[in-house]
PDB file of C-alpha atoms and ligand atoms in Angstrom:
ATOM      1  CA  MET O   1     -37.551  31.037 -27.231  1.00 93.00           C
ATOM      2  CA  ILE O   2     -35.033  28.861 -29.033  1.00 96.00           C
ATOM      3  CA  THR O   3     -32.442  30.057 -31.543  1.00 97.00           C
ATOM      4  CA  LEU O   4     -29.738  28.195 -33.387  1.00 97.00           C
ATOM      5  CA  GLU O   5     -27.151  30.287 -35.199  1.00 97.00           C
ATOM      6  CA  ALA O   6     -24.711  28.714 -37.665  1.00 97.00           C
ATOM      7  CA  VAL O   7     -24.629  25.456 -35.712  1.00 97.00           C
ATOM      8  CA  HIS O   8     -22.132  22.880 -36.969  1.00 97.00           C
ATOM      9  CA  LYS O   9     -21.665  19.313 -35.766  1.00 97.00           C
ATOM     10  CA  SER O  10     -19.583  16.503 -37.225  1.00 97.00           C
ATOM     11  CA  PHE O  11     -19.015  12.949 -36.064  1.00 96.00           C
ATOM     12  CA  GLY O  12     -15.579  12.012 -37.335  1.00 95.00           C
ATOM     13  CA  PRO O  13     -15.564  12.714 -41.076  1.00 95.00           C
ATOM     14  CA  LYS O  14     -19.365  12.893 -41.202  1.00 95.00           C
ATOM     15  CA  ARG O  15     -20.536  16.513 -41.349  1.00 96.00           C
ATOM     16  CA  VAL O  16     -24.076  16.298 -40.026  1.00 97.00           C
ATOM     17  CA  LEU O  17     -25.014  19.917 -39.217  1.00 97.00           C
ATOM     18  CA  ARG O  18     -23.309  22.444 -41.520  1.00 97.00           C
ATOM     19  CA  GLY O  19     -24.601  25.819 -40.418  1.00 97.00           C
ATOM     20  CA  VAL O  20     -28.122  25.435 -39.043  1.00 98.00           C
ATOM     21  CA  ASP O  21     -30.028  28.691 -38.449  1.00 98.00           C
ATOM     22  CA  LEU O  22     -33.429  28.429 -36.836  1.00 97.00           C
ATOM     23  CA  THR O  23     -35.675  30.508 -34.573  1.00 97.00           C
ATOM     24  CA  ILE O  24     -38.632  29.135 -32.651  1.00 96.00           C
ATOM     25  CA  PRO O  25     -40.737  31.936 -31.140  1.00 95.00           C
ATOM     26  CA  LYS O  26     -42.285  31.480 -27.709  1.00 94.00           C
ATOM     27  CA  GLY O  27     -45.578  29.583 -27.767  1.00 94.00           C
ATOM     28  CA  GLU O  28     -45.194  28.370 -31.339  1.00 95.00           C
ATOM     29  CA  SER O  29     -45.147  24.851 -32.669  1.00 95.00           C
ATOM     30  CA  MET O  30     -42.229  24.227 -35.024  1.00 97.00           C
ATOM     31  CA  VAL O  31     -42.016  20.966 -36.946  1.00 97.00           C
ATOM     32  CA  ILE O  32     -38.674  19.879 -38.387  1.00 96.00           C
ATOM     33  CA  ILE O  33     -38.865  17.588 -41.400  1.00 95.00           C
ATOM     34  CA  GLY O  34     -36.145  15.876 -43.373  1.00 92.00           C
ATOM     35  CA  GLY O  35     -34.975  12.440 -44.479  1.00 89.00           C
ATOM     36  CA  SER O  36     -33.698   9.734 -42.156  1.00 87.00           C
ATOM     37  CA  GLY O  37     -30.182  10.414 -40.931  1.00 90.00           C
ATOM     38  CA  THR O  38     -30.176  14.113 -41.897  1.00 93.00           C
ATOM     39  CA  GLY O  39     -29.451  15.199 -38.317  1.00 95.00           C
ATOM     40  CA  LYS O  40     -32.877  16.057 -36.908  1.00 94.00           C
ATOM     41  CA  SER O  41     -32.291  14.218 -33.640  1.00 92.00           C
ATOM     42  CA  VAL O  42     -28.753  15.615 -33.404  1.00 95.00           C
ATOM     43  CA  MET O  43     -30.240  19.111 -33.701  1.00 95.00           C
ATOM     44  CA  LEU O  44     -32.717  18.446 -30.916  1.00 94.00           C
ATOM     45  CA  LYS O  45     -30.051  16.883 -28.697  1.00 92.00           C
ATOM     46  CA  SER O  46     -27.801  19.878 -29.218  1.00 94.00           C
ATOM     47  CA  VAL O  47     -30.493  22.176 -27.778  1.00 94.00           C
ATOM     48  CA  LEU O  48     -30.710  19.944 -24.696  1.00 91.00           C
ATOM     49  CA  GLY O  49     -26.920  19.861 -24.327  1.00 90.00           C
ATOM     50  CA  LEU O  50     -26.756  16.114 -24.980  1.00 89.00           C
ATOM     51  CA  VAL O  51     -24.620  16.890 -28.026  1.00 93.00           C
ATOM     52  CA  THR O  52     -22.172  19.822 -28.054  1.00 93.00           C
ATOM     53  CA  PRO O  53     -21.888  21.741 -31.343  1.00 95.00           C
ATOM     54  CA  ASP O  54     -18.447  22.197 -32.902  1.00 96.00           C
ATOM     55  CA  GLN O  55     -19.313  25.771 -33.919  1.00 95.00           C
ATOM     56  CA  GLY O  56     -22.216  28.181 -33.665  1.00 96.00           C
ATOM     57  CA  LYS O  57     -24.514  29.318 -30.893  1.00 96.00           C
ATOM     58  CA  ILE O  58     -27.697  28.010 -29.289  1.00 95.00           C
ATOM     59  CA  SER O  59     -29.845  30.111 -26.960  1.00 94.00           C
ATOM     60  CA  VAL O  60     -32.919  29.274 -24.948  1.00 94.00           C
ATOM     61  CA  ASP O  61     -34.967  32.202 -23.658  1.00 92.00           C
ATOM     62  CA  GLY O  62     -32.024  34.551 -24.186  1.00 91.00           C
ATOM     63  CA  GLN O  63     -29.526  32.360 -22.358  1.00 89.00           C
ATOM     64  CA  ASP O  64     -26.524  30.926 -24.197  1.00 91.00           C
ATOM     65  CA  VAL O  65     -26.712  27.159 -23.744  1.00 90.00           C
ATOM     66  CA  THR O  66     -24.258  26.112 -26.449  1.00 90.00           C
ATOM     67  CA  HIS O  67     -22.018  24.377 -23.948  1.00 86.00           C
ATOM     68  CA  ALA O  68     -23.908  22.180 -21.505  1.00 72.00           C
ATOM     69  CA  GLN O  69     -23.853  23.548 -18.005  1.00 68.00           C
ATOM     70  CA  ILE O  70     -23.178  21.355 -15.009  1.00 66.00           C
ATOM     71  CA  GLY O  71     -24.799  20.672 -11.651  1.00 67.00           C
ATOM     72  CA  ARG O  72     -27.716  22.647 -10.303  1.00 69.00           C
ATOM     73  CA  ASP O  73     -27.906  24.962 -13.319  1.00 79.00           C
ATOM     74  CA  ARG O  74     -28.271  22.028 -15.634  1.00 83.00           C
ATOM     75  CA  ASP O  75     -31.028  20.506 -13.521  1.00 82.00           C
ATOM     76  CA  ALA O  76     -32.925  23.819 -13.541  1.00 83.00           C
ATOM     77  CA  PHE O  77     -32.401  24.132 -17.307  1.00 86.00           C
ATOM     78  CA  LEU O  78     -33.686  20.622 -18.041  1.00 86.00           C
ATOM     79  CA  ALA O  79     -36.661  21.157 -15.722  1.00 87.00           C
ATOM     80  CA  ARG O  80     -38.028  23.590 -18.319  1.00 90.00           C
ATOM     81  CA  PHE O  81     -38.259  20.830 -20.963  1.00 92.00           C
ATOM     82  CA  GLY O  82     -40.578  17.925 -21.575  1.00 93.00           C
ATOM     83  CA  MET O  83     -39.499  15.287 -24.024  1.00 91.00           C
ATOM     84  CA  LEU O  84     -41.245  12.498 -25.892  1.00 90.00           C
ATOM     85  CA  PHE O  85     -38.477  10.241 -27.147  1.00 84.00           C
ATOM     86  CA  GLN O  86     -38.398   8.413 -30.440  1.00 76.00           C
ATOM     87  CA  GLY O  87     -39.701   4.913 -29.674  1.00 72.00           C
ATOM     88  CA  GLY O  88     -41.257   5.935 -26.346  1.00 72.00           C
ATOM     89  CA  ALA O  89     -38.261   5.002 -24.175  1.00 86.00           C
ATOM     90  CA  LEU O  90     -40.324   4.005 -21.149  1.00 92.00           C
ATOM     91  CA  PHE O  91     -38.542   2.333 -18.247  1.00 94.00           C
ATOM     92  CA  ASP O  92     -39.512  -1.364 -18.382  1.00 92.00           C
ATOM     93  CA  SER O  93     -38.949  -1.936 -14.674  1.00 95.00           C
ATOM     94  CA  LEU O  94     -41.139   0.963 -13.521  1.00 96.00           C
ATOM     95  CA  THR O  95     -44.931   0.985 -13.505  1.00 97.00           C
ATOM     96  CA  VAL O  96     -46.872   3.338 -15.754  1.00 97.00           C
ATOM     97  CA  TRP O  97     -47.451   5.925 -13.030  1.00 97.00           C
ATOM     98  CA  GLN O  98     -43.789   5.791 -11.943  1.00 97.00           C
ATOM     99  CA  ASN O  99     -42.791   6.416 -15.561  1.00 97.00           C
ATOM    100  CA  VAL O 100     -45.151   9.383 -15.857  1.00 96.00           C
ATOM    101  CA  ALA O 101     -44.053  10.821 -12.509  1.00 96.00           C
ATOM    102  CA  PHE O 102     -40.374  10.017 -13.103  1.00 94.00           C
ATOM    103  CA  ARG O 103     -39.160  13.597 -12.750  1.00 91.00           C
ATOM    104  CA  LEU O 104     -41.560  14.333  -9.914  1.00 92.00           C
ATOM    105  CA  LEU O 105     -39.945  11.592  -7.819  1.00 92.00           C
ATOM    106  CA  ARG O 106     -36.399  12.996  -7.954  1.00 86.00           C
ATOM    107  CA  GLY O 107     -34.255  16.093  -8.481  1.00 80.00           C
ATOM    108  CA  SER O 108     -35.403  19.699  -8.297  1.00 80.00           C
ATOM    109  CA  LEU O 109     -39.009  18.836  -9.181  1.00 83.00           C
ATOM    110  CA  LYS O 110     -39.381  16.254  -6.384  1.00 88.00           C
ATOM    111  CA  ARG O 111     -42.815  15.961  -4.722  1.00 91.00           C
ATOM    112  CA  PRO O 112     -44.198  13.659  -2.042  1.00 94.00           C
ATOM    113  CA  LYS O 113     -44.964  10.247  -3.525  1.00 94.00           C
ATOM    114  CA  ALA O 114     -48.753  10.412  -3.080  1.00 95.00           C
ATOM    115  CA  GLU O 115     -48.885  13.799  -4.801  1.00 95.00           C
ATOM    116  CA  ALA O 116     -46.656  12.605  -7.660  1.00 95.00           C
ATOM    117  CA  ARG O 117     -48.974   9.627  -8.174  1.00 97.00           C
ATOM    118  CA  GLU O 118     -52.028  11.883  -8.199  1.00 96.00           C
ATOM    119  CA  ILE O 119     -50.436  14.144 -10.846  1.00 96.00           C
ATOM    120  CA  ALA O 120     -49.489  11.071 -12.904  1.00 97.00           C
ATOM    121  CA  ILE O 121     -53.085   9.818 -12.841  1.00 96.00           C
ATOM    122  CA  GLU O 122     -54.382  13.246 -13.867  1.00 94.00           C
ATOM    123  CA  LYS O 123     -51.908  13.378 -16.801  1.00 94.00           C
ATOM    124  CA  LEU O 124     -52.843   9.830 -17.819  1.00 95.00           C
ATOM    125  CA  ARG O 125     -56.461  10.927 -17.897  1.00 92.00           C
ATOM    126  CA  ARG O 126     -55.468  13.928 -20.071  1.00 90.00           C
ATOM    127  CA  VAL O 127     -54.038  11.568 -22.689  1.00 89.00           C
ATOM    128  CA  GLY O 128     -57.089   9.306 -22.600  1.00 90.00           C
ATOM    129  CA  LEU O 129     -55.927   6.586 -20.218  1.00 93.00           C
ATOM    130  CA  THR O 130     -57.930   5.435 -17.189  1.00 95.00           C
ATOM    131  CA  PRO O 131     -56.455   5.158 -13.660  1.00 96.00           C
ATOM    132  CA  ASP O 132     -56.415   1.350 -13.822  1.00 95.00           C
ATOM    133  CA  VAL O 133     -53.383   1.438 -16.179  1.00 96.00           C
ATOM    134  CA  ALA O 134     -51.331   3.307 -13.535  1.00 97.00           C
ATOM    135  CA  ASP O 135     -50.052   0.136 -11.871  1.00 97.00           C
ATOM    136  CA  LEU O 136     -49.380  -1.846 -15.051  1.00 97.00           C
ATOM    137  CA  PHE O 137     -45.924  -2.173 -16.596  1.00 96.00           C
ATOM    138  CA  PRO O 138     -45.162  -0.743 -20.072  1.00 95.00           C
ATOM    139  CA  SER O 139     -44.860  -4.253 -21.571  1.00 94.00           C
ATOM    140  CA  GLU O 140     -48.525  -4.850 -20.741  1.00 95.00           C
ATOM    141  CA  LEU O 141     -49.631  -1.956 -22.985  1.00 94.00           C
ATOM    142  CA  SER O 142     -50.243  -1.655 -26.737  1.00 90.00           C
ATOM    143  CA  GLY O 143     -47.974   0.594 -28.846  1.00 86.00           C
ATOM    144  CA  GLY O 144     -50.556   3.379 -28.901  1.00 88.00           C
ATOM    145  CA  MET O 145     -50.992   3.240 -25.124  1.00 91.00           C
ATOM    146  CA  GLN O 146     -47.211   3.356 -24.649  1.00 92.00           C
ATOM    147  CA  LYS O 147     -47.068   6.521 -26.770  1.00 90.00           C
ATOM    148  CA  ARG O 148     -49.793   8.051 -24.622  1.00 91.00           C
ATOM    149  CA  VAL O 149     -47.807   7.206 -21.489  1.00 95.00           C
ATOM    150  CA  GLY O 150     -44.713   8.816 -23.052  1.00 94.00           C
ATOM    151  CA  LEU O 151     -46.794  11.890 -23.806  1.00 91.00           C
ATOM    152  CA  ALA O 152     -48.169  11.984 -20.242  1.00 94.00           C
ATOM    153  CA  ARG O 153     -44.582  11.797 -18.952  1.00 95.00           C
ATOM    154  CA  ALA O 154     -43.500  14.640 -21.261  1.00 93.00           C
ATOM    155  CA  ILE O 155     -46.166  16.962 -19.828  1.00 92.00           C
ATOM    156  CA  ALA O 156     -46.131  15.745 -16.206  1.00 93.00           C
ATOM    157  CA  ALA O 157     -43.996  18.601 -14.894  1.00 90.00           C
ATOM    158  CA  GLU O 158     -45.858  21.211 -17.014  1.00 90.00           C
ATOM    159  CA  PRO O 159     -42.814  22.230 -19.047  1.00 93.00           C
ATOM    160  CA  GLU O 160     -42.551  25.493 -20.996  1.00 94.00           C
ATOM    161  CA  ILE O 161     -40.865  23.739 -23.910  1.00 96.00           C
ATOM    162  CA  ILE O 162     -41.766  20.321 -25.282  1.00 95.00           C
ATOM    163  CA  PHE O 163     -39.811  18.228 -27.770  1.00 95.00           C
ATOM    164  CA  PHE O 164     -41.393  15.397 -29.699  1.00 94.00           C
ATOM    165  CA  ASP O 165     -39.022  13.112 -31.606  1.00 93.00           C
ATOM    166  CA  GLU O 166     -40.914  11.071 -34.227  1.00 91.00           C
ATOM    167  CA  PRO O 167     -44.105  10.866 -32.128  1.00 91.00           C
ATOM    168  CA  THR O 168     -46.023   8.639 -34.564  1.00 90.00           C
ATOM    169  CA  THR O 169     -43.327   6.221 -35.713  1.00 86.00           C
ATOM    170  CA  GLY O 170     -44.583   2.647 -35.462  1.00 83.00           C
ATOM    171  CA  LEU O 171     -48.245   3.546 -35.047  1.00 85.00           C
ATOM    172  CA  ASP O 172     -51.058   2.727 -37.465  1.00 86.00           C
ATOM    173  CA  PRO O 173     -52.602   5.721 -39.324  1.00 88.00           C
ATOM    174  CA  ILE O 174     -55.614   5.984 -37.031  1.00 87.00           C
ATOM    175  CA  MET O 175     -53.559   5.900 -33.836  1.00 85.00           C
ATOM    176  CA  SER O 176     -51.131   8.388 -35.430  1.00 88.00           C
ATOM    177  CA  GLY O 177     -54.062  10.731 -36.022  1.00 90.00           C
ATOM    178  CA  VAL O 178     -55.159  10.390 -32.395  1.00 87.00           C
ATOM    179  CA  ILE O 179     -51.642  11.133 -31.096  1.00 89.00           C
ATOM    180  CA  ASN O 180     -51.216  14.092 -33.491  1.00 93.00           C
ATOM    181  CA  ASP O 181     -54.513  15.643 -32.367  1.00 91.00           C
ATOM    182  CA  LEU O 182     -53.601  15.094 -28.729  1.00 89.00           C
ATOM    183  CA  ILE O 183     -50.195  16.745 -29.194  1.00 91.00           C
ATOM    184  CA  ARG O 184     -51.796  19.748 -30.892  1.00 92.00           C
ATOM    185  CA  GLU O 185     -54.469  20.150 -28.184  1.00 90.00           C
ATOM    186  CA  ILE O 186     -51.978  19.830 -25.338  1.00 90.00           C
ATOM    187  CA  VAL O 187     -49.465  22.266 -26.835  1.00 90.00           C
ATOM    188  CA  VAL O 188     -52.211  24.856 -27.384  1.00 92.00           C
ATOM    189  CA  GLU O 189     -53.730  24.354 -23.940  1.00 91.00           C
ATOM    190  CA  MET O 190     -50.359  24.594 -22.162  1.00 90.00           C
ATOM    191  CA  GLY O 191     -49.173  27.534 -24.300  1.00 93.00           C
ATOM    192  CA  ALA O 192     -45.900  25.644 -24.632  1.00 93.00           C
ATOM    193  CA  THR O 193     -43.184  26.186 -27.199  1.00 95.00           C
ATOM    194  CA  ALA O 194     -42.910  22.948 -29.163  1.00 94.00           C
ATOM    195  CA  MET O 195     -40.372  21.395 -31.485  1.00 96.00           C
ATOM    196  CA  THR O 196     -41.430  18.203 -33.238  1.00 95.00           C
ATOM    197  CA  ILE O 197     -39.274  16.069 -35.476  1.00 94.00           C
ATOM    198  CA  THR O 198     -41.018  13.879 -37.979  1.00 91.00           C
ATOM    199  CA  HIS O 199     -41.027  12.474 -41.467  1.00 85.00           C
ATOM    200  CA  ASP O 200     -44.794  11.874 -41.261  1.00 88.00           C
ATOM    201  CA  MET O 201     -46.558  14.552 -43.341  1.00 90.00           C
ATOM    202  CA  THR O 202     -49.898  14.032 -41.554  1.00 90.00           C
ATOM    203  CA  SER O 203     -48.131  14.951 -38.298  1.00 91.00           C
ATOM    204  CA  VAL O 204     -46.771  18.089 -39.935  1.00 94.00           C
ATOM    205  CA  ARG O 205     -50.205  19.235 -41.029  1.00 93.00           C
ATOM    206  CA  ALA O 206     -51.782  18.403 -37.670  1.00 93.00           C
ATOM    207  CA  ILE O 207     -49.130  19.866 -35.367  1.00 94.00           C
ATOM    208  CA  ALA O 208     -47.217  22.704 -37.064  1.00 95.00           C
ATOM    209  CA  ASP O 209     -47.546  26.465 -36.899  1.00 95.00           C
ATOM    210  CA  LYS O 210     -44.233  26.594 -38.741  1.00 97.00           C
ATOM    211  CA  VAL O 211     -42.208  24.081 -40.676  1.00 97.00           C
ATOM    212  CA  ALA O 212     -38.471  23.819 -41.283  1.00 97.00           C
ATOM    213  CA  MET O 213     -36.831  21.372 -43.616  1.00 96.00           C
ATOM    214  CA  LEU O 214     -33.353  20.062 -42.790  1.00 96.00           C
ATOM    215  CA  HIS O 215     -31.337  18.828 -45.757  1.00 94.00           C
ATOM    216  CA  ASP O 216     -27.579  18.576 -46.384  1.00 93.00           C
ATOM    217  CA  GLY O 217     -26.889  19.955 -42.917  1.00 96.00           C
ATOM    218  CA  VAL O 218     -28.799  23.207 -43.327  1.00 96.00           C
ATOM    219  CA  ILE O 219     -32.376  24.465 -43.074  1.00 97.00           C
ATOM    220  CA  LYS O 220     -33.353  24.449 -46.748  1.00 94.00           C
ATOM    221  CA  TRP O 221     -36.737  26.063 -46.222  1.00 95.00           C
ATOM    222  CA  THR O 222     -38.715  27.437 -43.300  1.00 96.00           C
ATOM    223  CA  GLY O 223     -42.070  29.167 -43.136  1.00 96.00           C
ATOM    224  CA  PRO O 224     -45.653  28.999 -41.878  1.00 96.00           C
ATOM    225  CA  ILE O 225     -47.523  25.748 -42.566  1.00 95.00           C
ATOM    226  CA  ALA O 226     -49.949  27.668 -44.847  1.00 95.00           C
ATOM    227  CA  GLN O 227     -47.050  28.464 -47.211  1.00 95.00           C
ATOM    228  CA  MET O 228     -45.645  24.949 -47.347  1.00 94.00           C
ATOM    229  CA  ASP O 229     -47.593  23.779 -50.393  1.00 93.00           C
ATOM    230  CA  GLU O 230     -46.816  26.927 -52.406  1.00 92.00           C
ATOM    231  CA  SER O 231     -43.138  27.253 -51.444  1.00 91.00           C
ATOM    232  CA  GLY O 232     -41.786  26.630 -54.940  1.00 90.00           C
ATOM    233  CA  ASP O 233     -38.813  24.929 -53.249  1.00 92.00           C
ATOM    234  CA  PRO O 234     -37.971  21.759 -55.198  1.00 92.00           C
ATOM    235  CA  TYR O 235     -36.483  19.986 -52.149  1.00 90.00           C
ATOM    236  CA  LEU O 236     -39.524  20.682 -49.983  1.00 92.00           C
ATOM    237  CA  ASP O 237     -41.911  19.727 -52.788  1.00 92.00           C
ATOM    238  CA  GLN O 238     -40.160  16.443 -53.370  1.00 91.00           C
ATOM    239  CA  PHE O 239     -40.253  15.634 -49.668  1.00 90.00           C
ATOM    240  CA  ILE O 240     -43.893  16.541 -49.010  1.00 91.00           C
ATOM    241  CA  HIS O 241     -45.084  14.600 -52.048  1.00 89.00           C
ATOM    242  CA  GLY O 242     -42.760  11.671 -51.427  1.00 87.00           C
ATOM    243  CA  ARG O 243     -41.434  11.643 -54.986  1.00 85.00           C
ATOM    244  CA  ALA O 244     -38.555   9.366 -55.927  1.00 83.00           C
ATOM    245  CA  GLU O 245     -37.436  11.853 -58.612  1.00 86.00           C
ATOM    246  CA  GLY O 246     -36.060  15.260 -57.682  1.00 86.00           C
ATOM    247  CA  PRO O 247     -33.049  17.082 -56.250  1.00 88.00           C
ATOM    248  CA  ILE O 248     -32.912  14.865 -53.134  1.00 85.00           C
ATOM    249  CA  GLU O 249     -30.964  11.725 -53.922  1.00 80.00           C
ATOM    250  CA  ALA O 250     -32.359   8.636 -52.261  1.00 69.00           C
ATOM    251  CA  VAL O 251     -29.635   6.649 -50.509  1.00 62.00           C
ATOM    252  CA  ARG O 252     -30.092   3.050 -51.539  1.00 51.00           C
TER     253      ARG O 252
HETATM  254  N1  ADP Y 301     -23.344  10.094 -31.142  1.00 69.48           N
HETATM  255  C1  ADP Y 301     -23.122   9.891 -32.447  1.00 69.48           C
HETATM  256  N2  ADP Y 301     -21.939   9.396 -32.898  1.00 69.48           N
HETATM  257  C2  ADP Y 301     -21.715   9.236 -34.217  1.00 69.48           C
HETATM  258  N3  ADP Y 301     -22.600   9.493 -35.183  1.00 69.48           N
HETATM  259  C3  ADP Y 301     -23.802   9.973 -34.807  1.00 69.48           C
HETATM  260  C4  ADP Y 301     -24.127  10.193 -33.422  1.00 69.48           C
HETATM  261  N4  ADP Y 301     -25.394  10.684 -33.356  1.00 69.48           N
HETATM  262  C5  ADP Y 301     -25.819  10.762 -34.630  1.00 69.48           C
HETATM  263  N5  ADP Y 301     -24.870  10.336 -35.491  1.00 69.48           N
HETATM  264  C6  ADP Y 301     -25.000  10.311 -36.962  1.00 69.48           C
HETATM  265  O1  ADP Y 301     -25.502  11.557 -37.391  1.00 69.48           O
HETATM  266  C7  ADP Y 301     -26.420  11.382 -38.469  1.00 69.48           C
HETATM  267  C8  ADP Y 301     -27.744  12.048 -38.128  1.00 69.48           C
HETATM  268  O2  ADP Y 301     -28.397  11.306 -37.124  1.00 69.48           O
HETATM  269  P1  ADP Y 301     -29.824  11.689 -36.538  1.00 69.48           P
HETATM  270  O3  ADP Y 301     -29.808  13.090 -36.057  1.00 69.48           O
HETATM  271  O4  ADP Y 301     -30.175  10.641 -35.546  1.00 69.48           O
HETATM  272  O5  ADP Y 301     -30.749  11.565 -37.833  1.00 69.48           O
HETATM  273  P2  ADP Y 301     -32.320  11.788 -37.956  1.00 69.48           P
HETATM  274  O6  ADP Y 301     -32.492  12.953 -38.869  1.00 69.48           O
HETATM  275  O7  ADP Y 301     -32.840  10.528 -38.593  1.00 69.48           O
HETATM  276  O8  ADP Y 301     -32.864  12.017 -36.585  1.00 69.48           O
HETATM  277  C9  ADP Y 301     -26.523   9.888 -38.710  1.00 69.48           C
HETATM  278  O9  ADP Y 301     -25.709   9.567 -39.792  1.00 69.48           O
HETATM  279  C10 ADP Y 301     -26.014   9.277 -37.430  1.00 69.48           C
HETATM  280  O10 ADP Y 301     -25.433   8.049 -37.677  1.00 69.48           O
HETATM  281 MG1   MG Y 302     -34.104  10.903 -35.346  1.00 69.48          MG
END
């Protein structure tokens, strides 16, 4: 469904992606791990066309999307994706239901307002929130509830592909577990292709079919979750066990 071939991206002198190769088959859940600042979000943004690679090729469902399209094509392309942003990124000035239904209230996915609200309430219910939160504002919710709203928004338009950027950052371990389980259930039930970025190993184990580790601008290791612990790759081992000593130098 998604392929990256020899993707390079620099920002000034900083070479962030240095030849990323990755394939995410349709209906699978791929989790990308790697240290802070290694380029995980840049990789995700390059698939969405929010960042344009300097070199290489990105395809989605057989279509070359390396260079962001414009206009109607772009709208149709983005309509296939759902996205849970790092930090939630809810709109403060919109109510919960308006956040969830954001894409159903405008653009190519536009529905009548009453229908959009009904879908929002159904999606809120799917993530464990009752209809009475629909008319609250994001600031009135706890961190865990905000994540659930972000998740409801990501699935509101029933996308084929869902991206989760650090879905558990800032949550306590119990709430992280709840969100991880919810992500897994929803991805399976929707049959969606999913790409999750995280440095939380409990998320990896809960969400992944396959894992890929980004380090030094390339995918150092990729394989099924069942092979992660026996990879024999010193970089992956250091990361999954959180060791200070190893080939990955901690930036202090
Ligand atoms: N638009 C940008 N302009 C300049 N530098 C950027 C930009 N986006 C990301 N970077 C840099 O690229 C590196 C990777 O960032 P990012 O992909 O956000 O890391 P992470 O793996 O933590 O998600 C960082 O050093 C960041 O500062
Ligand atoms: Mg990031």
